[in-house]
mmCIF file of C-alpha atoms and ligand atoms in Angstrom:
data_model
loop_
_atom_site.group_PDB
_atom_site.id
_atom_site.type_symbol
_atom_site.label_atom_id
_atom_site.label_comp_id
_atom_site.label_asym_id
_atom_site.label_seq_id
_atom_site.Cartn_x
_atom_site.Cartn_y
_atom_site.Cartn_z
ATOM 1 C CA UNK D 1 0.000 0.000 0.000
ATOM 2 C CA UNK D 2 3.006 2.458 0.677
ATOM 3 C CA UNK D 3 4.070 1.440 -2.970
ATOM 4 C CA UNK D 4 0.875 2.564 -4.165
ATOM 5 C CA UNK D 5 0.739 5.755 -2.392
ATOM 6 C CA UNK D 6 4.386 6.581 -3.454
ATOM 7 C CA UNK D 7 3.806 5.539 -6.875
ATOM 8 C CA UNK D 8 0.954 7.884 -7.133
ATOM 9 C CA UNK D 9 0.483 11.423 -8.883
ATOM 10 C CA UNK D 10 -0.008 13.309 -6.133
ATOM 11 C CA UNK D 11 3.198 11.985 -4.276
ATOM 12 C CA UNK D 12 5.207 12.669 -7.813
ATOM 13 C CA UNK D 13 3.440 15.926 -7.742
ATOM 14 C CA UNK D 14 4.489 16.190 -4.113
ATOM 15 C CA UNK D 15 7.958 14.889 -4.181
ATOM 16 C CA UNK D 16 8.839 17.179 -7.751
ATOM 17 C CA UNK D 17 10.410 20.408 -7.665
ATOM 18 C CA UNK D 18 7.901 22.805 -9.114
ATOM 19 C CA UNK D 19 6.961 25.519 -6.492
ATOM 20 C CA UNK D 20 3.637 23.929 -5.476
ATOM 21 C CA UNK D 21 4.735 20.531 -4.358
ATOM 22 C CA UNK D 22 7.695 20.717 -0.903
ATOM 23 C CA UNK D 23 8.413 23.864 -0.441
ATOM 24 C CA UNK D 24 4.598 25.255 -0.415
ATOM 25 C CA UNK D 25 3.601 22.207 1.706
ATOM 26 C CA UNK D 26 6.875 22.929 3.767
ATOM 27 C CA UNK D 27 5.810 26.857 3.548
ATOM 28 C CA UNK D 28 2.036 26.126 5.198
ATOM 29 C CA UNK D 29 3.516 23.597 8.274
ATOM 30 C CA UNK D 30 5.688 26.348 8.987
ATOM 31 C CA UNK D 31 2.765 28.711 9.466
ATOM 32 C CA UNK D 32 0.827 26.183 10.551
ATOM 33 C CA UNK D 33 3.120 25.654 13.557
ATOM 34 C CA UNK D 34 3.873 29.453 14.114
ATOM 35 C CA UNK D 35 0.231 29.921 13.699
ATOM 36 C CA UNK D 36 -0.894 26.804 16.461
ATOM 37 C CA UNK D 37 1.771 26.943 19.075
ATOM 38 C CA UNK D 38 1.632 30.397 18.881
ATOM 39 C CA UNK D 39 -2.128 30.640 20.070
ATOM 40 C CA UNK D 40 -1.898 28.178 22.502
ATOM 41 C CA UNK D 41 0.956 30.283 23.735
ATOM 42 C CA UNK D 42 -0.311 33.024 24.384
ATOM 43 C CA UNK D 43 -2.769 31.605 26.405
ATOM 44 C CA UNK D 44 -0.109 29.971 28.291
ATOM 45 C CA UNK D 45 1.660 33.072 29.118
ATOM 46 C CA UNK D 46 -1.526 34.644 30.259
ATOM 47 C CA UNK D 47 -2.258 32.055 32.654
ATOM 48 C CA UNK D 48 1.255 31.734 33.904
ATOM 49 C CA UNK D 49 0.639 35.658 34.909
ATOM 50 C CA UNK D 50 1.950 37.335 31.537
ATOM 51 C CA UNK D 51 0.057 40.156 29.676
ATOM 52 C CA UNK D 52 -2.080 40.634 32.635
ATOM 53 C CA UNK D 53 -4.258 43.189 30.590
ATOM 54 C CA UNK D 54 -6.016 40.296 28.543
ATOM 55 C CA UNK D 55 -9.075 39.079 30.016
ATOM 56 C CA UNK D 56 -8.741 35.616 30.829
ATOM 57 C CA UNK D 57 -12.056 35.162 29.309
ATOM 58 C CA UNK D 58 -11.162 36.415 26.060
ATOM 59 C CA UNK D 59 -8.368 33.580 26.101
ATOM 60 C CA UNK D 60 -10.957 31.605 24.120
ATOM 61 C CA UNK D 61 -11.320 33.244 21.140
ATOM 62 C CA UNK D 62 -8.002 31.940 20.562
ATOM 63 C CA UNK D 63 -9.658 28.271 19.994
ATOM 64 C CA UNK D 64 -10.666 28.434 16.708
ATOM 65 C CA UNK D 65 -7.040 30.237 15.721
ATOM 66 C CA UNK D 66 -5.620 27.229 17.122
ATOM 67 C CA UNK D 67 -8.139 24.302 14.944
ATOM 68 C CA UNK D 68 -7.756 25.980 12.041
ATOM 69 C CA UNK D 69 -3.680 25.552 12.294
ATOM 70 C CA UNK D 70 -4.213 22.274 13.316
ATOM 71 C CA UNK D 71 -5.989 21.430 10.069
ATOM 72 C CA UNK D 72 -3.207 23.373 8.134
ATOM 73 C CA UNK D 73 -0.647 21.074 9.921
ATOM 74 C CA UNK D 74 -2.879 17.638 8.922
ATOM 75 C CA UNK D 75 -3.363 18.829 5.658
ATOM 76 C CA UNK D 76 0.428 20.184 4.897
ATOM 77 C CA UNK D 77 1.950 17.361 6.942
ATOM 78 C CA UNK D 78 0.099 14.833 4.590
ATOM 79 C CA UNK D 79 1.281 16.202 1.837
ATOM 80 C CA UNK D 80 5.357 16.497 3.251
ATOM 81 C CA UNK D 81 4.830 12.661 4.302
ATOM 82 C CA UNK D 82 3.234 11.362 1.004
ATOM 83 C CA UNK D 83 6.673 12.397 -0.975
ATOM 84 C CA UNK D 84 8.043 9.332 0.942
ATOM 85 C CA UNK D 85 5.979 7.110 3.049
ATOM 86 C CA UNK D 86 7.816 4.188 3.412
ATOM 87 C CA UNK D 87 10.670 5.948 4.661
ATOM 88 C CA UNK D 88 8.347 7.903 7.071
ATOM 89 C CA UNK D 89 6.528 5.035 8.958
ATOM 90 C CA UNK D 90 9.744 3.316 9.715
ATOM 91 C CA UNK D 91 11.696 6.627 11.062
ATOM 92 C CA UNK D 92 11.642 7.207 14.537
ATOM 93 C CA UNK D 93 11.665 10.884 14.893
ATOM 94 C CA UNK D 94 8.839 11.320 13.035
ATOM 95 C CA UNK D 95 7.284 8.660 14.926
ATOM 96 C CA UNK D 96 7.869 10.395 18.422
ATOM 97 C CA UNK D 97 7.114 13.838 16.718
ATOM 98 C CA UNK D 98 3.538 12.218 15.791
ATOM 99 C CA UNK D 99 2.687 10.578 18.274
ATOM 100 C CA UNK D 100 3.454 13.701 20.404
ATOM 101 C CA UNK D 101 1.440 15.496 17.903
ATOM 102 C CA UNK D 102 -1.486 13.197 18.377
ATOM 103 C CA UNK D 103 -1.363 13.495 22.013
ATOM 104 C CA UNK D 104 -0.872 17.297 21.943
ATOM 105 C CA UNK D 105 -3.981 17.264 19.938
ATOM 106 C CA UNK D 106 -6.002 15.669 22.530
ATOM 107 C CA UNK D 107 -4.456 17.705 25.346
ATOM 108 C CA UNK D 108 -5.055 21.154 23.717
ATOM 109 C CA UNK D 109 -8.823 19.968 22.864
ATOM 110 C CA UNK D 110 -9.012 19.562 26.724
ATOM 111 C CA UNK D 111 -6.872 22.293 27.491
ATOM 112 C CA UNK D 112 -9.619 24.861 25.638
ATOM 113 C CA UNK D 113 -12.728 23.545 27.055
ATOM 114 C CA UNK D 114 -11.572 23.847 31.017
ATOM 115 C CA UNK D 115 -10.329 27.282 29.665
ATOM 116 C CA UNK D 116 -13.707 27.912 28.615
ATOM 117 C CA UNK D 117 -15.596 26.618 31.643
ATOM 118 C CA UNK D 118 -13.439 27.776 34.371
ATOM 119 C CA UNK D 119 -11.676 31.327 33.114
ATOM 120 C CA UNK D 120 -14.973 33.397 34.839
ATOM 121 C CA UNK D 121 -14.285 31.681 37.950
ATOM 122 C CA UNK D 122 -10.612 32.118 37.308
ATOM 123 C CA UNK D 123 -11.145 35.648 35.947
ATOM 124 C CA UNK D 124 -13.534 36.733 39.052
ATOM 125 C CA UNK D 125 -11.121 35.054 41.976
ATOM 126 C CA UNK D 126 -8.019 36.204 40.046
ATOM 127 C CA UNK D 127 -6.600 32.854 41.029
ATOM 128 C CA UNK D 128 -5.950 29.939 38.384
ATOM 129 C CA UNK D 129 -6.957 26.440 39.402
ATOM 130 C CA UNK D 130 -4.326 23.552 39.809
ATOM 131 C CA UNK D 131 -5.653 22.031 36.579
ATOM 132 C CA UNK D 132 -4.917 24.992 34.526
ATOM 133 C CA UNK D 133 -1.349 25.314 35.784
ATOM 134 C CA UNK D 134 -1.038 21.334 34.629
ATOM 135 C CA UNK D 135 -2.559 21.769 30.965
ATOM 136 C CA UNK D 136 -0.263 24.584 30.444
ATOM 137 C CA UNK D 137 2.439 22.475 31.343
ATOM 138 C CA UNK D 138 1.762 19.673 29.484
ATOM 139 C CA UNK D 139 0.722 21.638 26.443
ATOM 140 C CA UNK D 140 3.925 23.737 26.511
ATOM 141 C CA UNK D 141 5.828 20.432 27.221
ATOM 142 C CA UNK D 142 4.376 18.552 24.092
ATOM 143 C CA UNK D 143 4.204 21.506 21.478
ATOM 144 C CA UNK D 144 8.080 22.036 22.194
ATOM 145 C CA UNK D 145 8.133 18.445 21.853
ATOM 146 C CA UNK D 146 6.901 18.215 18.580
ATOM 147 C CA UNK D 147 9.061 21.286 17.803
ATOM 148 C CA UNK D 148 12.524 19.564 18.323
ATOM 149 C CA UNK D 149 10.937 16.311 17.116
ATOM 150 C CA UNK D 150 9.616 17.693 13.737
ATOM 151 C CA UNK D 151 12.830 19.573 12.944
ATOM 152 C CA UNK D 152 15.484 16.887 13.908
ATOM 153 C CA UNK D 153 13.310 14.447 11.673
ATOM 154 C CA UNK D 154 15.429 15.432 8.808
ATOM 155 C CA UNK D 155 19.052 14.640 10.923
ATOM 156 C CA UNK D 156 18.450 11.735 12.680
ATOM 157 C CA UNK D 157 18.150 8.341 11.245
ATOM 158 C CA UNK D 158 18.317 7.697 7.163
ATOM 159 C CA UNK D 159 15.519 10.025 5.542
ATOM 160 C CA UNK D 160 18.239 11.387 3.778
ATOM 161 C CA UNK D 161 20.895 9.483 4.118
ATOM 162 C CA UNK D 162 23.530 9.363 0.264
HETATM 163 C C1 HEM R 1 0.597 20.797 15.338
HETATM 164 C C2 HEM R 1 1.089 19.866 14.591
HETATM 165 C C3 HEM R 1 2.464 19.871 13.958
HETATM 166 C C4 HEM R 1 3.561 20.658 14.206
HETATM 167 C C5 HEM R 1 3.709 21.779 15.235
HETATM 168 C C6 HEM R 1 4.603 20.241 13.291
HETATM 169 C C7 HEM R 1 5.882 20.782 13.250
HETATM 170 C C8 HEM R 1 6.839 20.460 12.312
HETATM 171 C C9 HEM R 1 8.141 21.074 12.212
HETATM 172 C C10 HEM R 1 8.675 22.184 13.128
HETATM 173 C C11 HEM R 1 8.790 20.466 11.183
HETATM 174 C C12 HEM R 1 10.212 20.800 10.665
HETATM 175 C C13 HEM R 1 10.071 21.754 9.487
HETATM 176 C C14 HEM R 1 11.408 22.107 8.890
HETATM 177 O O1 HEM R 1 12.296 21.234 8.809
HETATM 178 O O2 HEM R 1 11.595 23.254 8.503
HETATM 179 C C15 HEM R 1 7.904 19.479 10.608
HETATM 180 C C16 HEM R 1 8.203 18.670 9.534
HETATM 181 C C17 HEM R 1 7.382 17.664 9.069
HETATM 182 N N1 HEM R 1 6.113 17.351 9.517
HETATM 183 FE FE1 HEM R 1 5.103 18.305 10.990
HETATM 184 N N2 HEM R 1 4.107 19.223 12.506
HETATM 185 C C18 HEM R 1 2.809 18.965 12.889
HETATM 186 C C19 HEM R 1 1.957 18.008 12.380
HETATM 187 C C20 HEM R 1 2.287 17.109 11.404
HETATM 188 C C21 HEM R 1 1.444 16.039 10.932
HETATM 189 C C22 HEM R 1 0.022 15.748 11.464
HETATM 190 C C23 HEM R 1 2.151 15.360 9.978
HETATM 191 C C24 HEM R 1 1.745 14.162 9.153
HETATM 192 C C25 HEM R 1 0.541 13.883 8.769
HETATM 193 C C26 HEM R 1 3.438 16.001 9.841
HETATM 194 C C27 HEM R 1 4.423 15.646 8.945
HETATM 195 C C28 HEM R 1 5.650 16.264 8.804
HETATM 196 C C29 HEM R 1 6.655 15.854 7.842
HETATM 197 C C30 HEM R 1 6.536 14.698 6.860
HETATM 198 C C31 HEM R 1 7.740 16.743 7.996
HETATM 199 C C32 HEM R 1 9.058 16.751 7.205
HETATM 200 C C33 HEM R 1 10.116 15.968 7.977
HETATM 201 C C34 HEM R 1 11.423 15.955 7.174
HETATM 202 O O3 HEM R 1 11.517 15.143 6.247
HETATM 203 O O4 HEM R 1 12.318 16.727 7.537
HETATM 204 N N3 HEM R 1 3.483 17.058 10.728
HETATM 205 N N4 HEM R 1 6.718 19.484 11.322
#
């Protein structure tokens, strides 16, 4: 099946040089990942005590910022792992970096709805609760994560090995 998919036009079209196949792809995760950590960064910093002129109740109109990066990175990510698949499931950096993704995925879905349930109570005590300390941890833990994980995916192990 990774044959298939390798041998396919869109991975040709993927893997070729014209201007619309890597380096666009490679152009949108880059956004993508400025665009997602970013947001959920922010958020971070204003719960660790940063910016303290942002309502913590306005953290959540940072949510859908954040989903619609994380589709960029599915969507651009696909298209950066179709140029060689085969190589890709067997490479362990991009296995940690994914499965870090997949868990920072679940974490930040989390993450937003205790913001959103709990930041008026947070907001109106001026006090954040235990659990929001420990999803900003985690979430800053994991998106750094993926970070080092996604760029040392091209130095480690034989992606690119002559
Ligand atoms: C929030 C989610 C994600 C973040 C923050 C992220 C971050 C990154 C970063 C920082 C790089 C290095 C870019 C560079 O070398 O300039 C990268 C590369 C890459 N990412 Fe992601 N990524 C995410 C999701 C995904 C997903 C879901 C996939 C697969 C479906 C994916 C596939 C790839 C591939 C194939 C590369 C190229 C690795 C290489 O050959 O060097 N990424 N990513």
């Amino acid at each position: 099946m990774l044959q298939y998919l390798e041998d396919s036009a869109f991975s040709e079209w993927a893997r070729g040089e014209s201007l619309w196949g890597w380096p666009f792809a490679l152009t949108v995760h880059a956004w993508g990942t400025a665009i997602g950590i970013g947001g959920s960064g922010i958020c971070g910093l204003r719960l660790l005590g940063f910016f303290r002129t942002i309502p913590l109740t306005s953290l959540s109109r940072l949510t859908p910022v954040v989903w619609v990066a994380v589709v960029l990175q599915v969507c651009s990510g696909f298209t950066l792992w179709m140029t060689k698949p085969s190589k890709y499931v067997t490479d362990g950096a991009f296995l940690i970096k994914f499965t870090l993704v997949c868990i920072g995925v679940l974490v930040t879905w989390f993450y937003f709805s205790t913001l959103r349930r709990e930041s008026p109570e947070w907001e109106a005590k001026g006090v954040i609760s235990q659990r929001g300390y420990r999803f900003v941890a985690a979430t800053m833990a994991l998106w750094a994560g993926v970070l080092v994980a996604g760029r040392l995916t091209a130095y480690l192990g034989q992606l690119y090995a002559q």
